[in-house]
Tab-separated table of C-alpha atoms in Angstrom:
chain	number	residue	atom	x	y	z
A	267	UNK	CA	-82.334	27.636	-9.728
A	268	UNK	CA	-83.671	27.872	-5.064
A	269	UNK	CA	-83.764	31.420	-3.790
A	270	UNK	CA	-81.472	29.332	-0.936
A	271	UNK	CA	-78.513	28.987	-3.062
A	272	UNK	CA	-78.633	32.698	-3.106
A	273	UNK	CA	-76.597	32.408	-7.128
A	274	UNK	CA	-78.960	33.921	-10.116
A	275	UNK	CA	-78.007	32.445	-13.874
A	276	UNK	CA	-75.889	34.821	-15.714
A	277	UNK	CA	-76.420	36.431	-19.148
A	278	UNK	CA	-72.630	36.137	-20.782
A	279	UNK	CA	-72.543	40.525	-20.681
A	280	UNK	CA	-72.749	39.975	-16.726
A	281	UNK	CA	-70.649	37.008	-16.798
A	282	UNK	CA	-67.641	39.247	-18.478
A	283	UNK	CA	-68.371	42.104	-15.940
A	284	UNK	CA	-67.389	39.619	-13.485
A	285	UNK	CA	-64.352	38.200	-14.731
A	286	UNK	CA	-63.191	41.787	-15.152
A	287	UNK	CA	-64.527	42.495	-11.243
A	288	UNK	CA	-61.981	39.398	-10.573
A	289	UNK	CA	-59.389	40.809	-12.567
A	290	UNK	CA	-59.767	44.193	-11.552
A	291	UNK	CA	-59.182	42.779	-7.955
A	292	UNK	CA	-56.099	41.213	-8.890
A	293	UNK	CA	-54.487	43.519	-10.531
A	294	UNK	CA	-55.178	46.394	-7.695
A	295	UNK	CA	-54.129	43.855	-5.188
A	296	UNK	CA	-50.597	43.389	-7.203
A	297	UNK	CA	-50.125	46.959	-7.522
A	298	UNK	CA	-50.633	47.814	-3.943
A	299	UNK	CA	-48.427	44.800	-1.864
A	300	UNK	CA	-45.838	46.322	-4.805
A	301	UNK	CA	-46.284	49.505	-3.467
A	302	UNK	CA	-46.079	48.759	-0.386
A	303	UNK	CA	-43.093	45.778	-0.397
A	304	UNK	CA	-41.333	49.038	-1.350
A	305	UNK	CA	-41.980	50.853	1.448
A	306	UNK	CA	-39.905	50.955	4.287
A	307	UNK	CA	-42.096	52.019	7.579
A	308	UNK	CA	-42.623	50.557	11.047
A	309	UNK	CA	-43.993	46.841	11.320
A	310	UNK	CA	-43.483	46.627	7.871
A	311	UNK	CA	-44.470	42.912	7.869
A	312	UNK	CA	-47.617	43.279	9.701
A	313	UNK	CA	-48.624	46.210	7.494
A	314	UNK	CA	-48.205	43.934	3.916
A	315	UNK	CA	-50.173	40.747	5.749
A	316	UNK	CA	-52.949	43.180	6.354
A	317	UNK	CA	-53.339	44.608	3.101
A	318	UNK	CA	-52.596	40.817	1.228
A	319	UNK	CA	-56.311	39.629	4.051
A	320	UNK	CA	-58.134	42.790	2.745
A	321	UNK	CA	-57.969	42.218	-1.115
A	322	UNK	CA	-58.251	38.570	-0.318
A	323	UNK	CA	-61.484	39.105	1.154
A	324	UNK	CA	-63.233	41.445	-1.095
A	325	UNK	CA	-62.151	38.649	-3.721
A	326	UNK	CA	-63.788	36.080	-1.701
A	327	UNK	CA	-66.526	37.653	-1.130
A	328	UNK	CA	-67.185	38.386	-4.654
A	329	UNK	CA	-66.715	34.754	-5.487
A	330	UNK	CA	-68.947	33.486	-2.855
A	331	UNK	CA	-71.825	35.355	-4.592
A	332	UNK	CA	-71.157	33.654	-7.612
A	333	UNK	CA	-72.984	30.113	-8.956
A	334	UNK	CA	-70.366	27.304	-9.533
A	335	UNK	CA	-70.589	27.499	-12.762
A	336	UNK	CA	-69.141	31.225	-13.160
A	337	UNK	CA	-66.524	30.541	-11.062
A	338	UNK	CA	-65.956	28.134	-13.401
A	339	UNK	CA	-65.406	30.419	-16.604
A	340	UNK	CA	-63.665	32.918	-14.370
A	341	UNK	CA	-61.314	30.421	-13.783
A	342	UNK	CA	-61.133	29.362	-17.127
A	343	UNK	CA	-60.264	32.253	-18.225
A	344	UNK	CA	-57.460	33.387	-15.673
A	345	UNK	CA	-53.580	32.601	-16.092
A	346	UNK	CA	-52.851	29.816	-14.315
A	347	UNK	CA	-50.709	31.571	-11.234
A	348	UNK	CA	-53.502	33.426	-10.863
A	349	UNK	CA	-56.168	30.946	-11.527
A	350	UNK	CA	-55.210	29.178	-8.169
A	351	UNK	CA	-55.188	32.517	-6.255
A	352	UNK	CA	-58.995	32.299	-6.934
A	353	UNK	CA	-59.057	28.653	-6.125
A	354	UNK	CA	-57.610	28.706	-2.846
A	355	UNK	CA	-60.749	31.325	-2.119
A	356	UNK	CA	-63.462	28.991	-3.184
A	357	UNK	CA	-64.849	27.590	0.108
A	358	UNK	CA	-63.773	24.032	0.584
A	359	UNK	CA	-67.823	22.513	0.241
A	360	UNK	CA	-68.112	23.673	-2.934
A	361	UNK	CA	-64.734	22.368	-4.460
A	362	UNK	CA	-66.862	19.777	-5.971
A	363	UNK	CA	-69.332	21.513	-7.940
A	364	UNK	CA	-66.933	23.657	-9.551
A	365	UNK	CA	-64.210	20.697	-10.844
A	366	UNK	CA	-67.521	19.667	-12.466
A	367	UNK	CA	-68.060	22.426	-14.261
A	368	UNK	CA	-64.774	23.331	-15.325
A	369	UNK	CA	-62.998	21.789	-18.881
A	370	UNK	CA	-61.117	19.037	-18.219
A	371	UNK	CA	-57.641	20.402	-19.170
A	372	UNK	CA	-58.965	23.637	-16.112
A	373	UNK	CA	-59.843	20.563	-13.827
A	374	UNK	CA	-56.061	19.333	-14.425
A	375	UNK	CA	-54.205	21.683	-13.537
A	376	UNK	CA	-56.839	22.656	-10.205
A	377	UNK	CA	-56.369	18.821	-9.277
A	378	UNK	CA	-52.392	19.124	-9.748
A	379	UNK	CA	-52.890	22.372	-6.925
A	380	UNK	CA	-54.920	20.401	-4.224
A	381	UNK	CA	-53.461	17.849	-1.504
A	382	UNK	CA	-55.245	14.088	-1.323
A	383	UNK	CA	-57.027	15.700	1.747
A	384	UNK	CA	-58.708	18.290	-0.338
A	385	UNK	CA	-59.400	16.062	-3.190
A	386	UNK	CA	-60.547	13.665	-0.954
A	387	UNK	CA	-63.123	16.337	1.339
A	388	UNK	CA	-64.042	17.650	-2.298
A	389	UNK	CA	-64.898	14.291	-4.154
A	390	UNK	CA	-67.192	13.172	-0.742
A	391	UNK	CA	-69.861	16.359	-1.698
A	392	UNK	CA	-70.832	14.565	-4.531
A	393	UNK	CA	-73.406	11.784	-5.809
A	394	UNK	CA	-72.456	8.551	-7.339
A	395	UNK	CA	-72.753	9.870	-11.168
A	396	UNK	CA	-70.953	13.387	-10.649
A	397	UNK	CA	-68.019	11.215	-8.715
A	398	UNK	CA	-68.165	8.503	-11.598
A	399	UNK	CA	-67.572	11.882	-13.976
A	400	UNK	CA	-64.437	13.172	-11.628
A	401	UNK	CA	-62.847	9.777	-11.139
A	402	UNK	CA	-61.238	9.589	-14.161
A	403	UNK	CA	-59.282	12.711	-13.077
A	404	UNK	CA	-58.699	11.347	-9.317
A	405	UNK	CA	-55.416	9.741	-7.993
A	406	UNK	CA	-56.000	6.315	-7.384
A	407	UNK	CA	-55.616	6.425	-3.694
A	408	UNK	CA	-58.307	9.486	-3.227
A	409	UNK	CA	-60.802	7.213	-5.333
A	410	UNK	CA	-59.815	4.542	-2.773
A	411	UNK	CA	-60.790	6.429	0.300
A	412	UNK	CA	-63.348	8.368	-0.858
A	413	UNK	CA	-65.123	4.764	-1.706
A	414	UNK	CA	-64.448	3.575	2.070
A	415	UNK	CA	-66.219	6.016	3.135
A	416	UNK	CA	-69.709	5.490	1.314
A	417	UNK	CA	-72.407	3.307	2.734
A	418	UNK	CA	-73.234	0.439	0.684
A	419	UNK	CA	-76.251	1.714	-1.839
A	420	UNK	CA	-73.779	4.371	-2.396
A	421	UNK	CA	-70.859	2.087	-3.387
A	422	UNK	CA	-73.168	0.122	-5.315
A	423	UNK	CA	-74.594	3.547	-7.584
A	424	UNK	CA	-70.819	4.694	-8.136
A	425	UNK	CA	-69.655	0.502	-9.409
A	426	UNK	CA	-72.934	1.072	-11.465
A	427	UNK	CA	-71.935	4.492	-12.583
A	428	UNK	CA	-68.255	3.704	-13.307
A	429	UNK	CA	-69.105	0.596	-14.978
A	430	UNK	CA	-70.850	2.018	-18.277
A	431	UNK	CA	-68.774	3.237	-21.251
A	432	UNK	CA	-67.833	6.876	-22.347
A	433	UNK	CA	-70.436	8.325	-24.780
A	434	UNK	CA	-73.418	5.549	-22.743
A	435	UNK	CA	-76.320	6.618	-21.424
A	436	UNK	CA	-75.433	5.185	-18.007
A	437	UNK	CA	-72.145	7.249	-18.033
A	438	UNK	CA	-74.476	10.087	-18.075
A	439	UNK	CA	-77.473	9.247	-16.418
A	440	UNK	CA	-78.675	10.143	-12.445
A	441	UNK	CA	-79.603	7.982	-9.353
A	442	UNK	CA	-81.643	10.899	-7.719
A	443	UNK	CA	-85.415	10.323	-9.096
A	444	UNK	CA	-88.532	9.529	-7.209
A	445	UNK	CA	-90.644	6.425	-7.713
A	446	UNK	CA	-93.934	5.015	-6.880
A	447	UNK	CA	-95.892	1.897	-6.870
A	448	UNK	CA	-99.496	1.797	-9.099
A	449	UNK	CA	-100.868	0.248	-6.564
A	450	UNK	CA	-101.596	3.509	-4.774
A	451	UNK	CA	-103.884	5.969	-5.255
A	452	UNK	CA	-102.567	9.853	-6.042
A	453	UNK	CA	-103.599	11.130	-2.302
A	454	UNK	CA	-101.114	8.844	-1.014
A	455	UNK	CA	-98.904	9.442	-3.610
A	456	UNK	CA	-98.881	13.763	-2.342
A	457	UNK	CA	-98.208	12.723	1.296
A	458	UNK	CA	-95.098	11.001	0.001
A	459	UNK	CA	-93.950	13.618	-2.108
A	460	UNK	CA	-94.412	16.125	0.760
A	461	UNK	CA	-92.196	14.745	3.247
A	462	UNK	CA	-89.097	15.539	0.382
A	463	UNK	CA	-87.152	18.615	1.413
A	464	UNK	CA	-87.153	19.910	-2.868
A	465	UNK	CA	-87.924	17.256	-5.712
A	466	UNK	CA	-84.655	15.870	-7.213
A	467	UNK	CA	-83.407	18.742	-10.864
A	468	UNK	CA	-85.827	18.120	-13.615
A	469	UNK	CA	-88.370	16.309	-11.930
A	470	UNK	CA	-91.347	15.974	-14.539
A	471	UNK	CA	-92.292	12.517	-14.108
A	472	UNK	CA	-92.670	10.180	-11.423
A	473	UNK	CA	-91.576	6.159	-12.390
A	474	UNK	CA	-93.939	3.496	-11.659
A	475	UNK	CA	-92.130	0.250	-10.137
A	476	UNK	CA	-93.119	-2.649	-8.947
A	477	UNK	CA	-91.348	-4.356	-5.846
A	478	UNK	CA	-88.612	-5.572	-7.630
A	479	UNK	CA	-87.919	-2.307	-9.118
A	480	UNK	CA	-89.437	-3.166	-12.780
A	481	UNK	CA	-90.333	-0.130	-14.450
A	482	UNK	CA	-94.482	-0.398	-15.677
A	483	UNK	CA	-95.016	3.383	-16.430
A	484	UNK	CA	-93.951	7.333	-15.904
A	485	UNK	CA	-96.883	9.675	-13.351
A	486	UNK	CA	-96.476	12.834	-14.932
A	487	UNK	CA	-96.825	15.633	-12.968
A	488	UNK	CA	-99.160	17.568	-13.877
A	489	UNK	CA	-101.535	14.324	-14.137
A	490	UNK	CA	-100.813	13.856	-11.089
A	491	UNK	CA	-102.057	17.309	-9.697
A	492	UNK	CA	-104.837	17.885	-12.502
A	493	UNK	CA	-106.673	14.509	-11.165
A	494	UNK	CA	-108.690	13.233	-8.689
A	495	UNK	CA	-107.039	12.340	-5.382
A	496	UNK	CA	-108.793	9.155	-5.004
A	497	UNK	CA	-107.911	7.673	-8.710
A	498	UNK	CA	-105.032	4.929	-8.421
A	499	UNK	CA	-101.916	5.286	-9.932
A	500	UNK	CA	-102.729	2.613	-12.409
A	501	UNK	CA	-105.047	4.116	-13.947
A	502	UNK	CA	-103.330	7.327	-14.925
A	503	UNK	CA	-99.866	6.303	-15.867
A	504	UNK	CA	-98.475	6.199	-18.850
A	505	UNK	CA	-96.947	2.794	-20.370
A	506	UNK	CA	-96.272	3.988	-24.125
A	507	UNK	CA	-93.425	6.834	-22.587
A	508	UNK	CA	-89.685	6.587	-23.939
A	509	UNK	CA	-87.138	4.093	-22.344
A	510	UNK	CA	-83.505	4.085	-22.191
A	511	UNK	CA	-81.362	1.725	-22.232
A	512	UNK	CA	-78.215	2.120	-20.032
A	513	UNK	CA	-76.043	0.997	-22.790
A	514	UNK	CA	-77.989	2.864	-25.162
A	515	UNK	CA	-75.378	5.424	-27.434
A	516	UNK	CA	-75.849	8.830	-25.633
A	517	UNK	CA	-75.715	10.261	-29.097
A	518	UNK	CA	-79.084	8.775	-29.965
A	519	UNK	CA	-80.857	9.469	-26.490
A	520	UNK	CA	-79.435	13.225	-27.520
A	521	UNK	CA	-81.887	12.783	-30.995
A	522	UNK	CA	-84.438	11.511	-29.043
A	523	UNK	CA	-84.893	14.472	-26.101
A	524	UNK	CA	-84.794	16.808	-29.533
A	525	UNK	CA	-87.109	15.091	-31.401
A	526	UNK	CA	-89.550	14.445	-28.252
A	527	UNK	CA	-88.913	18.015	-26.418
A	528	UNK	CA	-88.122	15.696	-23.191
A	529	UNK	CA	-87.215	17.091	-19.880
A	530	UNK	CA	-86.450	12.751	-18.323
A	531	UNK	CA	-86.230	10.029	-19.203
A	532	UNK	CA	-86.379	6.231	-16.899
A	533	UNK	CA	-82.928	3.862	-18.283
A	534	UNK	CA	-83.529	0.549	-17.343
A	535	UNK	CA	-80.852	-2.269	-17.877
A	536	UNK	CA	-81.467	-5.388	-20.024
A	537	UNK	CA	-83.754	-6.639	-17.496
A	538	UNK	CA	-86.499	-4.092	-17.123
A	539	UNK	CA	-85.593	-3.157	-13.846
A	540	UNK	CA	-85.216	0.938	-13.221
A	541	UNK	CA	-81.555	1.568	-12.512
A	542	UNK	CA	-81.817	5.708	-13.013
A	543	UNK	CA	-82.962	8.640	-14.842
A	544	UNK	CA	-81.620	10.908	-17.812
A	545	UNK	CA	-82.224	14.506	-17.557
A	546	UNK	CA	-82.475	17.425	-20.066
A	547	UNK	CA	-79.460	18.844	-18.786
A	548	UNK	CA	-76.949	16.201	-18.587
A	549	UNK	CA	-77.808	15.879	-22.523
A	550	UNK	CA	-77.248	19.719	-23.238
A	551	UNK	CA	-74.229	19.261	-21.571
A	552	UNK	CA	-73.085	15.972	-23.530
A	553	UNK	CA	-74.219	17.866	-27.081
A	554	UNK	CA	-72.038	20.678	-26.324
A	555	UNK	CA	-68.854	18.835	-25.595
A	556	UNK	CA	-69.156	16.720	-28.619
A	557	UNK	CA	-69.495	20.169	-30.831
A	558	UNK	CA	-66.650	21.287	-28.475
A	559	UNK	CA	-64.534	18.206	-29.473
A	560	UNK	CA	-65.405	17.865	-33.008
A	561	UNK	CA	-64.416	21.594	-34.192
A	562	UNK	CA	-61.025	20.474	-32.159
A	563	UNK	CA	-60.778	16.894	-34.243
A	564	UNK	CA	-61.256	19.076	-37.509
A	565	UNK	CA	-58.743	21.034	-37.228
A	566	UNK	CA	-56.799	18.415	-35.949
A	567	UNK	CA	-56.304	19.054	-32.145
A	568	UNK	CA	-56.312	15.614	-29.879
A	569	UNK	CA	-57.908	16.933	-27.201
A	570	UNK	CA	-59.189	20.523	-25.368
A	571	UNK	CA	-56.572	22.505	-24.834
A	572	UNK	CA	-56.347	25.233	-21.336
A	573	UNK	CA	-55.309	28.859	-23.140
A	574	UNK	CA	-53.073	29.330	-20.462
A	575	UNK	CA	-51.267	25.884	-20.451
A	576	UNK	CA	-47.389	25.412	-20.714
A	577	UNK	CA	-45.665	26.147	-24.089
A	578	UNK	CA	-44.759	21.684	-23.938
A	579	UNK	CA	-48.654	20.906	-23.003
A	580	UNK	CA	-49.690	22.670	-26.262
A	581	UNK	CA	-47.131	21.718	-28.397
A	582	UNK	CA	-47.647	17.941	-27.427
A	583	UNK	CA	-51.510	18.586	-28.175
A	584	UNK	CA	-51.049	20.318	-31.441
A	585	UNK	CA	-47.868	18.909	-33.017
A	586	UNK	CA	-49.226	15.825	-34.603
A	587	UNK	CA	-51.132	17.277	-37.680
A	588	UNK	CA	-48.908	20.089	-37.849
A	589	UNK	CA	-46.354	17.607	-39.181
A	590	UNK	CA	-49.004	15.890	-41.489
A	591	UNK	CA	-50.079	19.256	-42.627
A	592	UNK	CA	-45.833	19.794	-43.312
A	593	UNK	CA	-45.660	16.791	-45.755
A	594	UNK	CA	-48.768	17.612	-47.487
A	595	UNK	CA	-47.737	20.924	-48.318
A	596	UNK	CA	-43.969	19.745	-49.100
A	597	UNK	CA	-46.183	17.041	-51.645
A	598	UNK	CA	-47.888	20.823	-52.413
A	599	UNK	CA	-44.882	23.004	-53.557
A	600	UNK	CA	-43.272	19.617	-55.511
A	601	UNK	CA	-46.583	19.520	-57.972
A	602	UNK	CA	-46.031	23.556	-58.119
A	603	UNK	CA	-41.883	22.893	-58.560
A	604	UNK	CA	-42.707	19.897	-61.799
A	605	UNK	CA	-44.738	22.790	-63.640
A	606	UNK	CA	-41.573	25.125	-62.691
A	607	UNK	CA	-41.335	25.514	-66.948
A	608	UNK	CA	-44.960	26.158	-67.450
A	609	UNK	CA	-45.050	28.531	-64.752
A	610	UNK	CA	-42.176	30.609	-66.263
A	611	UNK	CA	-43.629	30.593	-69.488
A	612	UNK	CA	-47.545	31.594	-68.729
A	613	UNK	CA	-46.929	33.611	-65.733
A	614	UNK	CA	-50.610	34.139	-65.364
A	615	UNK	CA	-50.791	30.688	-64.391
A	616	UNK	CA	-48.941	31.607	-60.610
A	617	UNK	CA	-51.653	34.613	-59.929
A	618	UNK	CA	-54.218	32.243	-61.025
A	619	UNK	CA	-53.454	28.500	-59.296
A	620	UNK	CA	-54.319	29.517	-55.753
A	621	UNK	CA	-57.794	30.524	-56.641
A	622	UNK	CA	-58.381	26.705	-58.065
A	623	UNK	CA	-56.920	25.278	-55.301
A	624	UNK	CA	-58.753	27.823	-52.171
A	625	UNK	CA	-62.219	27.092	-54.234
A	626	UNK	CA	-61.611	23.710	-53.648
A	627	UNK	CA	-60.959	23.548	-50.354
A	628	UNK	CA	-63.712	25.100	-49.264
A	629	UNK	CA	-66.142	23.111	-51.069
A	630	UNK	CA	-64.615	20.131	-50.125
A	631	UNK	CA	-64.885	21.717	-46.236
A	632	UNK	CA	-68.436	22.198	-46.821
A	633	UNK	CA	-68.745	18.597	-48.110
A	634	UNK	CA	-67.100	17.167	-44.976
A	635	UNK	CA	-69.254	19.797	-42.676
A	636	UNK	CA	-72.459	18.281	-44.026
A	637	UNK	CA	-71.665	14.443	-43.728
A	638	UNK	CA	-70.050	14.507	-40.467
A	639	UNK	CA	-73.241	16.863	-39.516
A	640	UNK	CA	-75.664	13.807	-41.439
A	641	UNK	CA	-73.710	10.633	-39.689
A	642	UNK	CA	-73.821	12.285	-35.642
A	643	UNK	CA	-77.755	12.454	-36.631
A	644	UNK	CA	-78.096	9.108	-37.425
A	645	UNK	CA	-78.879	10.081	-40.958
A	646	UNK	CA	-76.289	8.078	-42.623
A	647	UNK	CA	-76.290	4.870	-43.048
A	648	UNK	CA	-73.414	2.301	-45.673
A	649	UNK	CA	-77.209	2.459	-48.191
A	650	UNK	CA	-76.179	5.999	-48.673
A	651	UNK	CA	-72.297	6.006	-49.676
A	652	UNK	CA	-73.363	5.821	-53.004
A	653	UNK	CA	-76.176	7.795	-53.080
A	654	UNK	CA	-73.996	10.790	-51.324
A	655	UNK	CA	-70.880	10.596	-54.113
A	656	UNK	CA	-73.601	10.529	-57.375
A	657	UNK	CA	-75.370	13.798	-55.013
A	658	UNK	CA	-71.995	16.050	-54.362
A	659	UNK	CA	-70.717	15.271	-57.550
A	660	UNK	CA	-73.365	16.676	-58.676
A	661	UNK	CA	-73.516	19.810	-56.803
A	662	UNK	CA	-69.954	19.736	-57.578
A	663	UNK	CA	-70.339	19.695	-61.496
A	664	UNK	CA	-72.847	22.380	-61.243
A	665	UNK	CA	-70.924	24.836	-58.978
A	666	UNK	CA	-67.687	23.622	-61.170
A	667	UNK	CA	-69.247	25.182	-64.555
A	668	UNK	CA	-70.676	28.320	-63.081
A	669	UNK	CA	-68.845	29.385	-61.071
A	670	UNK	CA	-65.708	28.119	-63.249
A	671	UNK	CA	-67.110	29.705	-65.987
A	672	UNK	CA	-67.292	32.940	-64.435
A	673	UNK	CA	-63.662	32.879	-63.537
A	674	UNK	CA	-63.103	31.752	-67.384
A	675	UNK	CA	-64.745	34.776	-68.356
A	676	UNK	CA	-62.666	37.044	-65.877
A	677	UNK	CA	-59.490	35.008	-66.859
A	678	UNK	CA	-59.821	35.616	-70.913
A	679	UNK	CA	-60.988	38.796	-70.199
A	680	UNK	CA	-57.417	39.952	-68.037
A	681	UNK	CA	-55.056	37.924	-70.000
A	682	UNK	CA	-57.115	38.000	-73.570
A	683	UNK	CA	-56.324	34.589	-73.882
A	684	UNK	CA	-59.664	32.087	-74.441
A	685	UNK	CA	-57.673	29.364	-74.088
A	686	UNK	CA	-56.614	30.407	-70.320
A	687	UNK	CA	-60.362	31.010	-69.707
A	688	UNK	CA	-61.564	27.457	-70.559
A	689	UNK	CA	-58.780	26.073	-68.830
A	690	UNK	CA	-59.758	28.475	-66.057
A	691	UNK	CA	-63.186	26.584	-65.502
A	692	UNK	CA	-61.976	22.825	-66.353
A	693	UNK	CA	-59.665	23.160	-63.580
A	694	UNK	CA	-62.133	24.373	-60.992
A	695	UNK	CA	-65.174	22.046	-61.866
A	696	UNK	CA	-62.342	19.099	-61.787
A	697	UNK	CA	-61.119	20.514	-58.552
A	698	UNK	CA	-64.567	21.279	-57.460
A	699	UNK	CA	-65.659	17.001	-57.993
A	700	UNK	CA	-61.714	15.535	-56.671
A	701	UNK	CA	-63.452	17.766	-53.562
A	702	UNK	CA	-66.904	16.648	-53.160
A	703	UNK	CA	-65.451	13.422	-53.715
A	704	UNK	CA	-63.143	13.738	-50.812
A	705	UNK	CA	-65.025	15.317	-48.503
A	706	UNK	CA	-67.580	12.167	-48.703
A	707	UNK	CA	-64.947	9.688	-48.632
A	708	UNK	CA	-62.604	10.865	-45.487
A	709	UNK	CA	-66.107	10.920	-42.701
A	710	UNK	CA	-67.564	7.636	-44.392
A	711	UNK	CA	-64.113	5.855	-43.854
A	712	UNK	CA	-63.201	7.061	-40.900
A	713	UNK	CA	-66.407	6.061	-39.441
A	714	UNK	CA	-65.900	2.592	-40.774
A	715	UNK	CA	-62.688	2.218	-39.319
A	716	UNK	CA	-64.044	3.237	-35.394
A	717	UNK	CA	-62.583	6.614	-35.410
A	718	UNK	CA	-64.033	10.348	-34.962
A	719	UNK	CA	-65.131	11.097	-38.649
A	720	UNK	CA	-64.367	14.651	-37.922
A	721	UNK	CA	-60.416	13.956	-37.029
A	722	UNK	CA	-58.301	16.246	-38.972
A	723	UNK	CA	-61.088	16.504	-41.842
A	724	UNK	CA	-60.373	20.417	-41.944
A	725	UNK	CA	-56.408	19.379	-42.531
A	726	UNK	CA	-56.799	15.999	-44.927
A	727	UNK	CA	-59.295	18.263	-46.861
A	728	UNK	CA	-56.862	21.064	-47.885
A	729	UNK	CA	-54.247	18.911	-48.086
A	730	UNK	CA	-56.260	16.710	-51.390
A	731	UNK	CA	-57.254	20.176	-52.677
A	732	UNK	CA	-54.212	22.296	-52.513
A	733	UNK	CA	-51.947	19.304	-54.397
A	734	UNK	CA	-54.570	18.076	-56.533
A	735	UNK	CA	-56.131	21.873	-57.491
A	736	UNK	CA	-52.443	22.644	-58.256
A	737	UNK	CA	-51.979	19.328	-60.198
A	738	UNK	CA	-55.147	19.829	-62.536
A	739	UNK	CA	-54.406	23.885	-63.539
A	740	UNK	CA	-50.786	23.683	-64.359
A	741	UNK	CA	-51.826	20.266	-66.123
A	742	UNK	CA	-54.375	21.291	-68.559
A	743	UNK	CA	-52.395	24.776	-68.718
A	744	UNK	CA	-48.948	22.665	-70.304
A	745	UNK	CA	-51.038	20.440	-72.794
A	746	UNK	CA	-52.790	23.095	-73.613
A	747	UNK	CA	-51.550	26.442	-73.530
A	748	UNK	CA	-47.652	25.864	-74.110
């Protein structure tokens, strides 16, 4: 990052230290203002105002020294009242950058606190690609005002950026790039670059285009710098560099960036025209957001949740899968209820059956995690499904016989009943087989339905392995022990 920005990147320990400093300033302000407010003194209102301004000045100075991403971290870690107080102290010209950095849930709370004129001013500070990211969260009248303030080129860029679907390369690309012609010398290119105050972030190559903006190749900066200035661009440009279509899936692009260690890549339309570029920072942001969304989906959460959201907002985000979990838990209880007589006759069953269900749930979650990851990496196709069932069944059978056998021996030793040990081994093996089958079936089925393969997976696998484990274990015990 340029020194002129007067910010530096913070490691996690420093970031936490900055958060604590802000929290201490807020706490100190509250204590002192409460004391002053209770004092009976001459010119009380003036003193109270001065004390308030003094603390706010200290807090504002602290915020001015931090990078927008670090301020975003602090805002996310503060309760709503304190968050709005800190947000009001941020310089207006930095609002747009910070709104892009905070999570969706926190961004919503900040936007709610801003007047339309403030939102317009914040949006006008952003490039077209950045504005397209922020636009879905802004009121329609604000977008209209911002759109009218743009010049013709910026309007076209914004229209283009907003036309691409979420999760596509076009939605992630930016328009800030450097292009050159192939029929000029390197000396001409170098003179052209010297006219820039600074190059766009993550510029590792220049894009070679014709007069109609059709992409012909790329010229890496290292090639530009180490070759004779009299050589023409056409002699050194690379025509086999990776290019992406704006309609390509962002997940596929992320895999390409990881595979080929890319810093940037050209983005073209169906006619081969250069429309933008994708950079590694946008790819990393996409990967992080996808990973967070997958974690939330596995737990049955619909969307990212502000830690300090209202009780009602949190309830709305969580209730659906909790309701499903309640139904599945009731089914599991009914399975146990159906075997009350067996449990009364052999109390050991009550102590052992949670083991069968718990191990099955853990095994199923392992399978689901592996399959969801493979789907995300594009490693699993429809032709792979049968092979995956066989492979996971083999793993489950092996683990069931080994660990189920060990538990069976333990049950035999504890309760002096070899038949109980055999039932324990059989139940463990069968439940692991069920967990393996369901662990493959859930994400593959969700994928075929066009849904997120991770959606509610941990809830569903736990429901199946609990009910299935109880039924298998208690059913076998009823058949062979009673």
